[in-house]
C-alpha atoms as one frame of an Amber mdcrd trajectory, in Angstrom:
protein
   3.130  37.611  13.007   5.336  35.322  13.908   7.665  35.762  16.774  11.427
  35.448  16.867  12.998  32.738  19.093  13.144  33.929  22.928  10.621  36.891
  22.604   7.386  37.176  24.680   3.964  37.251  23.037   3.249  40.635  24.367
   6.724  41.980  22.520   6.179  40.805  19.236   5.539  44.132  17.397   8.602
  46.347  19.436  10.326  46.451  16.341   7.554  48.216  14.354   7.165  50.669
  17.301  11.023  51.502  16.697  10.385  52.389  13.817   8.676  55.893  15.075
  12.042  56.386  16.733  14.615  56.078  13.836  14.826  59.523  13.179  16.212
  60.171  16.415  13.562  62.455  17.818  12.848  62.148  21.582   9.430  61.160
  22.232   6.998  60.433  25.255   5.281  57.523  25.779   2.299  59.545  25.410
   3.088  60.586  22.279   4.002  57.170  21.283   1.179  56.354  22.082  -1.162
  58.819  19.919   1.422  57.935  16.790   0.556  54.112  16.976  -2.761  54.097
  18.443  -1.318  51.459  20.535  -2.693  51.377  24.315  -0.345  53.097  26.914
   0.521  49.428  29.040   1.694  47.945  25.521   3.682  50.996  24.854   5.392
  50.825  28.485   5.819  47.293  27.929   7.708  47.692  24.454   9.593  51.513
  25.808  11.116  49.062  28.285  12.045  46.451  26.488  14.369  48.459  23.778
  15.452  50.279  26.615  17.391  47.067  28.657  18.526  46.114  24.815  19.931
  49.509  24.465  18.364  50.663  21.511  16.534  53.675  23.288  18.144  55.902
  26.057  16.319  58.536  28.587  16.936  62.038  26.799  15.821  64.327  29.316
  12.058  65.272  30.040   8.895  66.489  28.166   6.978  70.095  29.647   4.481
  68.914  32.669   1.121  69.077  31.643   0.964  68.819  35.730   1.940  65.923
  37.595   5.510  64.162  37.161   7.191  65.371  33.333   7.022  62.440  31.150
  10.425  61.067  29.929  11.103  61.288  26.536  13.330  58.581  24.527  15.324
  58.689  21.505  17.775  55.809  19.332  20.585  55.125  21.045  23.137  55.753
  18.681  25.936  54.203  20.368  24.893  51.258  21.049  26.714  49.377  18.073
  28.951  50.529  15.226  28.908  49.764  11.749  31.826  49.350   9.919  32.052
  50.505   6.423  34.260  49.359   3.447  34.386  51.530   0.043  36.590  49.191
  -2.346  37.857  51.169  -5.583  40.318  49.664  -8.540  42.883  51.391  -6.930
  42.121  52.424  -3.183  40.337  51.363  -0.606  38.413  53.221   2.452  37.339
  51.883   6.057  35.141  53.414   7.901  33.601  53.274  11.567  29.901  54.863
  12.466  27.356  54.799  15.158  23.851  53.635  14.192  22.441  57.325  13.066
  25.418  57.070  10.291  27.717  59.542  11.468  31.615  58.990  10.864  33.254
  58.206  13.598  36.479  57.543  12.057  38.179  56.892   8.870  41.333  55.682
   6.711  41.935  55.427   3.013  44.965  53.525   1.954  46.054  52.873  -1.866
  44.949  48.979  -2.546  45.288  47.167  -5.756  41.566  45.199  -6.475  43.096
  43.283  -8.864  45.713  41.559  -5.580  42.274  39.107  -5.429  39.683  38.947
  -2.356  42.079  37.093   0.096  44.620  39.717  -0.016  42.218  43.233   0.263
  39.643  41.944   2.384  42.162  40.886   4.937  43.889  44.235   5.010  40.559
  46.224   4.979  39.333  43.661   7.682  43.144  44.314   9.537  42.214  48.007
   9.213  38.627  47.980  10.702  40.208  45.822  13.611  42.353  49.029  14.101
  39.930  51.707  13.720  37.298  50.131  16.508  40.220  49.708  18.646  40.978
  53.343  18.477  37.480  54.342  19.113  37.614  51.988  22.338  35.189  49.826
  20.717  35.474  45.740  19.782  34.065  43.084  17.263  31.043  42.607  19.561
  30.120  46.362  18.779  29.694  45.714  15.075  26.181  45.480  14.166  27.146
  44.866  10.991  29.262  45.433   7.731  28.778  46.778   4.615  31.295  46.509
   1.631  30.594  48.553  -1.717  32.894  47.118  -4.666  33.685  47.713  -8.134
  31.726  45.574 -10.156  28.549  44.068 -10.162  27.241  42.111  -7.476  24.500
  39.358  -6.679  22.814  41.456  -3.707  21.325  38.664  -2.204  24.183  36.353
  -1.380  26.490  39.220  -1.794  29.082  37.677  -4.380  30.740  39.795  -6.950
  29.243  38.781 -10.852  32.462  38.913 -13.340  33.542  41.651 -12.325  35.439
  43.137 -15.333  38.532  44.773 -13.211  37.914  42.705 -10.360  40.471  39.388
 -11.693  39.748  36.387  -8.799  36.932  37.751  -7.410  33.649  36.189  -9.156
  31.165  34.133  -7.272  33.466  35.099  -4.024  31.560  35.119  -0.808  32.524
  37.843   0.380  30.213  37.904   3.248  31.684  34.328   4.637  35.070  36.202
   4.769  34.674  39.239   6.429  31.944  37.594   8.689  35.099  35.083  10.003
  36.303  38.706  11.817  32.719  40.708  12.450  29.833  39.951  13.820  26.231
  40.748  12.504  25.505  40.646   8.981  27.760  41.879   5.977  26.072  43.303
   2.821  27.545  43.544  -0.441  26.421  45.998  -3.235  28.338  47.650  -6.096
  29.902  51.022  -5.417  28.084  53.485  -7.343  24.618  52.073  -5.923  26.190
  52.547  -2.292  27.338  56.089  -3.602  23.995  56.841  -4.917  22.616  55.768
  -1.343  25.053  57.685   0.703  24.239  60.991  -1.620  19.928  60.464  -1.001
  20.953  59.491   2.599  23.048  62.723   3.319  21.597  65.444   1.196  18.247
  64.484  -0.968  15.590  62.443   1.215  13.245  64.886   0.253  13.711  63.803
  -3.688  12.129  60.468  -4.105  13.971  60.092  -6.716  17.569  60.392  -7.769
  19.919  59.244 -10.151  23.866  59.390  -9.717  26.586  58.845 -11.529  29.905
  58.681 -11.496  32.155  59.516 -14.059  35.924  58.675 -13.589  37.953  55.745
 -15.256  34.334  54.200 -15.980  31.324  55.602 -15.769  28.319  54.170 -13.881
  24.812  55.313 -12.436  23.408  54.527  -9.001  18.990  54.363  -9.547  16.948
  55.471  -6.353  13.638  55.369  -6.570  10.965  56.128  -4.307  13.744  55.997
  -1.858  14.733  52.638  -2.606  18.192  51.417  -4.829  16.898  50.004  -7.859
  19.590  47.210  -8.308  17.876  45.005 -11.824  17.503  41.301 -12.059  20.983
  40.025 -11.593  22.725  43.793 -10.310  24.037  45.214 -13.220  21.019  48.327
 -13.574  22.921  51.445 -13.727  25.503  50.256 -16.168  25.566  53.573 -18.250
  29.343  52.712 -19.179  28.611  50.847 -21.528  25.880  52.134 -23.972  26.455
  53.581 -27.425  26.738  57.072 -27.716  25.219  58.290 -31.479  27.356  59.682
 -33.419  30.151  58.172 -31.741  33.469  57.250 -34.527  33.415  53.911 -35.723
  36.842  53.437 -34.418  36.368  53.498 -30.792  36.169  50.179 -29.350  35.230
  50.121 -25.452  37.306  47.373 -23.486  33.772  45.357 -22.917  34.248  44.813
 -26.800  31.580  46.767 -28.202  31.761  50.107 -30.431  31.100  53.352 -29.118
  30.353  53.484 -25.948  29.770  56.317 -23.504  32.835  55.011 -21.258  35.102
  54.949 -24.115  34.214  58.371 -25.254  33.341  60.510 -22.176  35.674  58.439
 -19.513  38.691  59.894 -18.123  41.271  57.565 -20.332  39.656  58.996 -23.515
  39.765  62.487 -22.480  43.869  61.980 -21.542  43.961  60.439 -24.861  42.714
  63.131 -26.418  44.486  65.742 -24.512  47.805  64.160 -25.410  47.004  63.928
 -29.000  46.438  67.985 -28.657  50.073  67.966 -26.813  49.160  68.151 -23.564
  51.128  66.243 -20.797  47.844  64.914 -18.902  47.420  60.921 -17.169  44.528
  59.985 -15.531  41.331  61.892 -14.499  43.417  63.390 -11.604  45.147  65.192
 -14.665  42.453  66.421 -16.346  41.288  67.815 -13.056  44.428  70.127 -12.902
  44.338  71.180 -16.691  40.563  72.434 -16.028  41.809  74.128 -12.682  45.239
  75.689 -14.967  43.275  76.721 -17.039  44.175  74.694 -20.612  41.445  75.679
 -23.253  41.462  71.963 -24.881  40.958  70.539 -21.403  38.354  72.999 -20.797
  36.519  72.323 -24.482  37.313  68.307 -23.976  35.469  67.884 -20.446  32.656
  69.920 -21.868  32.485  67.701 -25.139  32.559  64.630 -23.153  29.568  66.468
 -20.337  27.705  66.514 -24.094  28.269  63.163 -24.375  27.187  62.007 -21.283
  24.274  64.641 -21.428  23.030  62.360 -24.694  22.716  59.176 -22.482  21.209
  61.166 -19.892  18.511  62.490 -21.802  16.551  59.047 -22.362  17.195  58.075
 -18.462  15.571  61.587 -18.396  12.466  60.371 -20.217  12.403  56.657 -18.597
  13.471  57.125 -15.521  11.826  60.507 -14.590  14.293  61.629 -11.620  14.160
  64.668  -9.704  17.368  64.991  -9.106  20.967  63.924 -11.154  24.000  63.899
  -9.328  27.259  63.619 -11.201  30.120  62.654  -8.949  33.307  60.724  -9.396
  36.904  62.154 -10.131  36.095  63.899 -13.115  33.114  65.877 -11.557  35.880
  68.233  -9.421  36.606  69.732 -13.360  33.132  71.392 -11.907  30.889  73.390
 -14.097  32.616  72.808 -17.254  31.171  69.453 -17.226  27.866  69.684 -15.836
  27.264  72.470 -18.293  27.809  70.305 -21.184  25.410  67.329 -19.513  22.517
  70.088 -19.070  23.277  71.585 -22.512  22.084  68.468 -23.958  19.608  66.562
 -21.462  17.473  69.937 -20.887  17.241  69.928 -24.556  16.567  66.318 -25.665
  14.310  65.297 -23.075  11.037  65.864 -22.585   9.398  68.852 -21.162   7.774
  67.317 -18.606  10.526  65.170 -17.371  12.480  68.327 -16.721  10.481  70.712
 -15.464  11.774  70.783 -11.990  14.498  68.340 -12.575  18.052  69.218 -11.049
  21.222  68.844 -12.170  24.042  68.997  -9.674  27.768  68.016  -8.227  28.136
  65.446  -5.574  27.670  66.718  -2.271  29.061  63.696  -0.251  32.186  64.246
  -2.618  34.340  61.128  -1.901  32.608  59.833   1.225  29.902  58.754  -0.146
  30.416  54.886  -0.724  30.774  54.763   3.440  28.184  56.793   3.997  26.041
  54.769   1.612  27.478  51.360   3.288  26.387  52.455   6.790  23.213  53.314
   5.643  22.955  50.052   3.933  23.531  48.328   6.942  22.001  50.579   9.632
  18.666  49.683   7.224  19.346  46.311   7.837  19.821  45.787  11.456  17.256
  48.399  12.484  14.171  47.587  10.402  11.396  45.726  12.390  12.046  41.784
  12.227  16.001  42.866  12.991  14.835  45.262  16.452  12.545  42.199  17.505
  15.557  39.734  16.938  17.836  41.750  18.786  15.488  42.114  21.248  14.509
  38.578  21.890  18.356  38.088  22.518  19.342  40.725  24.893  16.236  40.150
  26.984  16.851  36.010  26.820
C-alpha cells in the first residue's frame, strides 16, 4: 500500500482500522486489538493518531479486568459537517449534519431548476453559508458536499447528462461551483438514487437489497444492491418513467416522445387529467393527495388504477432485480394504501414465486428527507472510507 503524502510508514493502514469504529461503538484498544489481529503497539500507535486528527474522542471507560480501566473510543461525530443539497423541479432543500448523518439543521425554500445552475446553486450555496453559521460552524468544517438533482448525472465527474427539466444545466460542473464556497469534495448523483440511499441508510441496512421509487410528476427508481447504489453505465439505471406499460391507449404520448409510458399513465399529471375529465377540480399530485384524504371515489379508484399500473412495471424488476424490499415514496405515495394496494395487487401476482416470497412492499419511511439524508450518507462514505481517514490523517498530523 501506498502511503499518502506526509504520513509515517508505521500509519499507513489507520484508515482501515477506522473502519471498526464507523458505527460509533466505543471500543478498547484491547478489543481493537482482538477485531484486527493487529499487535497492541500498532494499535496505540494508530488510536493516537485519529485521536490528535479528531476523528476518535475518549468516551468514558471499559469494566477493570484489574489494574487501570481501559479507555474506550468512539467516531467523533463533530468533528466536520456535511452539508447536504436535495434539488427538486420546483424546491430546493439544504441541509447541515455531523459525520454519523444526523440533521443538524434544515431549510426548504421554493426554487425554480429551470432558473439554470448559476442562479440555484448560488442561493443553495448562500443558504448553506447561513445554516453553518447558525450552528456556530464555518467552511473549514465542511468535510464535504453532496448535491442530489433531478436528472441524470455522470457520477464520476458529477455533471448533469441532458437533463430533460433541467434547461442550462448539461455537462455543468457542478462540483467546480459549489467547491469555489466549500471545502472537501462535492458529489453529485440524481435524486431518487440519493433517496433510495437515504431510505437503506435510515431504515433497511438489514435488506441488502432495495428498490425505491418515487412516484410524483415523474416517476423514477433508486437500485441498491448488496448495499451499494446501482447507478448503470452512463447514470440513467432506475429510469422506470419511461417504459411502456401493456395495454396502455395508443394515444398517450409521454413528453420523452415515446407511446405509453408508465410516467404518462401512472404520474401525477395524468391522474389530474383524468380526474378533471371526471369533473373534479384537482392540479398537481398535491391535489390528488387531498381528493384521496376527502374522500372522492374517482380519486380513490384513479390512484389505485395507476398503483396497477405501476405494479405491472414492478413485477419484471420483481423477477430481474430480486429485491427484498420496495419502497414507494414521492408525493403521490401520502394517497397511502390506496396506491400501494394496487402495486401489490399486481406485482404479487405477476412475478414469480420465488422472487416474492419474503419480498416487502412499503411507504417511505424517510418521507421527504430522504434526498439529505441520502446526500450525507453519500458523502460521509466518501470522506470516511480508508484512503480518505489516512489522507486526513497525514494532514492534521503534518
Amino acid at each position: 500500500m501506498t502511503a499518502p503524502v506526509g504520513l509515517p510508514p508505521a500509519l499507513v493502514g489507520t484508515g482501515d482500522l477506522f473502519q471498526l469504529l464507523r458505527d460509533g461503538r466505543p471500543r478498547t484498544r484491547g478489543e481493537l486489538s482482538t477485531l484486527s489481529s493487529l499487535a497492541r503497539s500498532t494499535i496505540t500507535t494508530r488510536v493516537d493518531a485519529l485521536l490528535a486528527s479528531g476523528l476518535l474522542a475518549p468516551v468514558g471507560e471499559a469494566a477493570s479486568t484489574g489494574g487501570r480501566p481501559p479507555t474506550r473510543f468512539a467516531l467523533n461525530r463533530h468533528d466536520r459537517v456535511v452539508l447536504a443539497i436535495d434539488l427538486g423541479a420546483s424546491h430546493a432543500t439544504v441541509a447541515v449534519s455531523d459525520l454519523s448523518g444526523e440533521v443538524l439543521g434544515e431549510r426548504t425554500v421554493a426554487c425554480d431548476i429551470a432558473d439554470g445552475p448559476e442562479i440555484v446553486l448560488d442561493r443553495v450555496a448562500d443558504i448553506g453559508t447561513e445554516l453553518l453559521a447558525d450552528l456556530g460552524r464555518t467552511v473549514p468544517d465542511v468535510a464535504g458536499v453532496g448535491i442530489g438533482v433531478p436528472g441524470p448525472v455522470e457520477h464520476a465527474t458529477g455533471r448533469p447528462a441532458n437533463p430533460p427539466i433541467m434547461p442550462g444545466w448539461h455537462d455543468v460542473d457542478v462540483p467546480e461551483r459549489l467547491g469555489r464556497r466549500f471545502s472537501g469534495p462535492v458529489l453529485v448523483d440524481n435524486d431518487v438514487n440519493l433517496m433510495a440511499l437515504g431510505e437503506y441508510v435510515t431504515s433497511w441496512q438489514s435488506s441488502r437489497h432495495l428498490l425505491l421509487v418515487k412516484v410524483a410528476t415523474g416517476i423514477g427508481a433508486g437500485i441498491v444492491t448488496d448495499g451499494r447504489l446501482l447507478r448503470g453505465a452512463l447514470g440513467s439505471a432506475g429510469d422506470l418513467g419511461h417504459v411502456q406499460v401493456a395495454g396502455a391507449p395508443a394515444d398517450v404520448v409521454c413528453r420523452c416522445g415515446n407511446i405509453g409510458c408508465l410516467e404518462a399513465v401512472a404520474a401525477g399529471p395524468a391522474i389530474a387529467a383524468t380526474l378533471r375529465a371526471k369533473g373534479l377540480d384537482v392540479e398537481g399530485s398535491q391535489g390528488i393527495v387531498d381528493a384521496v384524504a376527502a374522500g372522492e371515489i374517482a380519486a380513490l379508484q384513479a390512484v389505485r388504477e395507476a398503483g396497477r399500473d405501476l405494479g405491472s412495471v414492478l413485477a419484471t424488476c420483481v423477477n430481474l432485480l430480486n429485491p427484498s424490499v420496495i419502497v414507494i415514496g414521492g408525493k403521490l405515495s401520502e394517497a397511502g394504501e390506496y396506491l400501494l394496494a394496487g402495486v401489490r395487487e399486481v406485482v404479487y401476482q405477476r412475478s414469480l414465486p420465488l422472487a416474492t416470497n419474503d419480498l416487502r412492499i412499503v411507504s417511505t419511511s424517510a418521507g421527504s428527507r430522504g434526498g439529505i439524508l441520502g446526500a450525507s450518507a453519500m458523502v460521509i462514505d466518501a470522506v470516511l472510507a480508508p484512503r480518505a481517514v489516512d489522507a486526513y490523517v497525514a494532514s492534521r498530523t503534518a
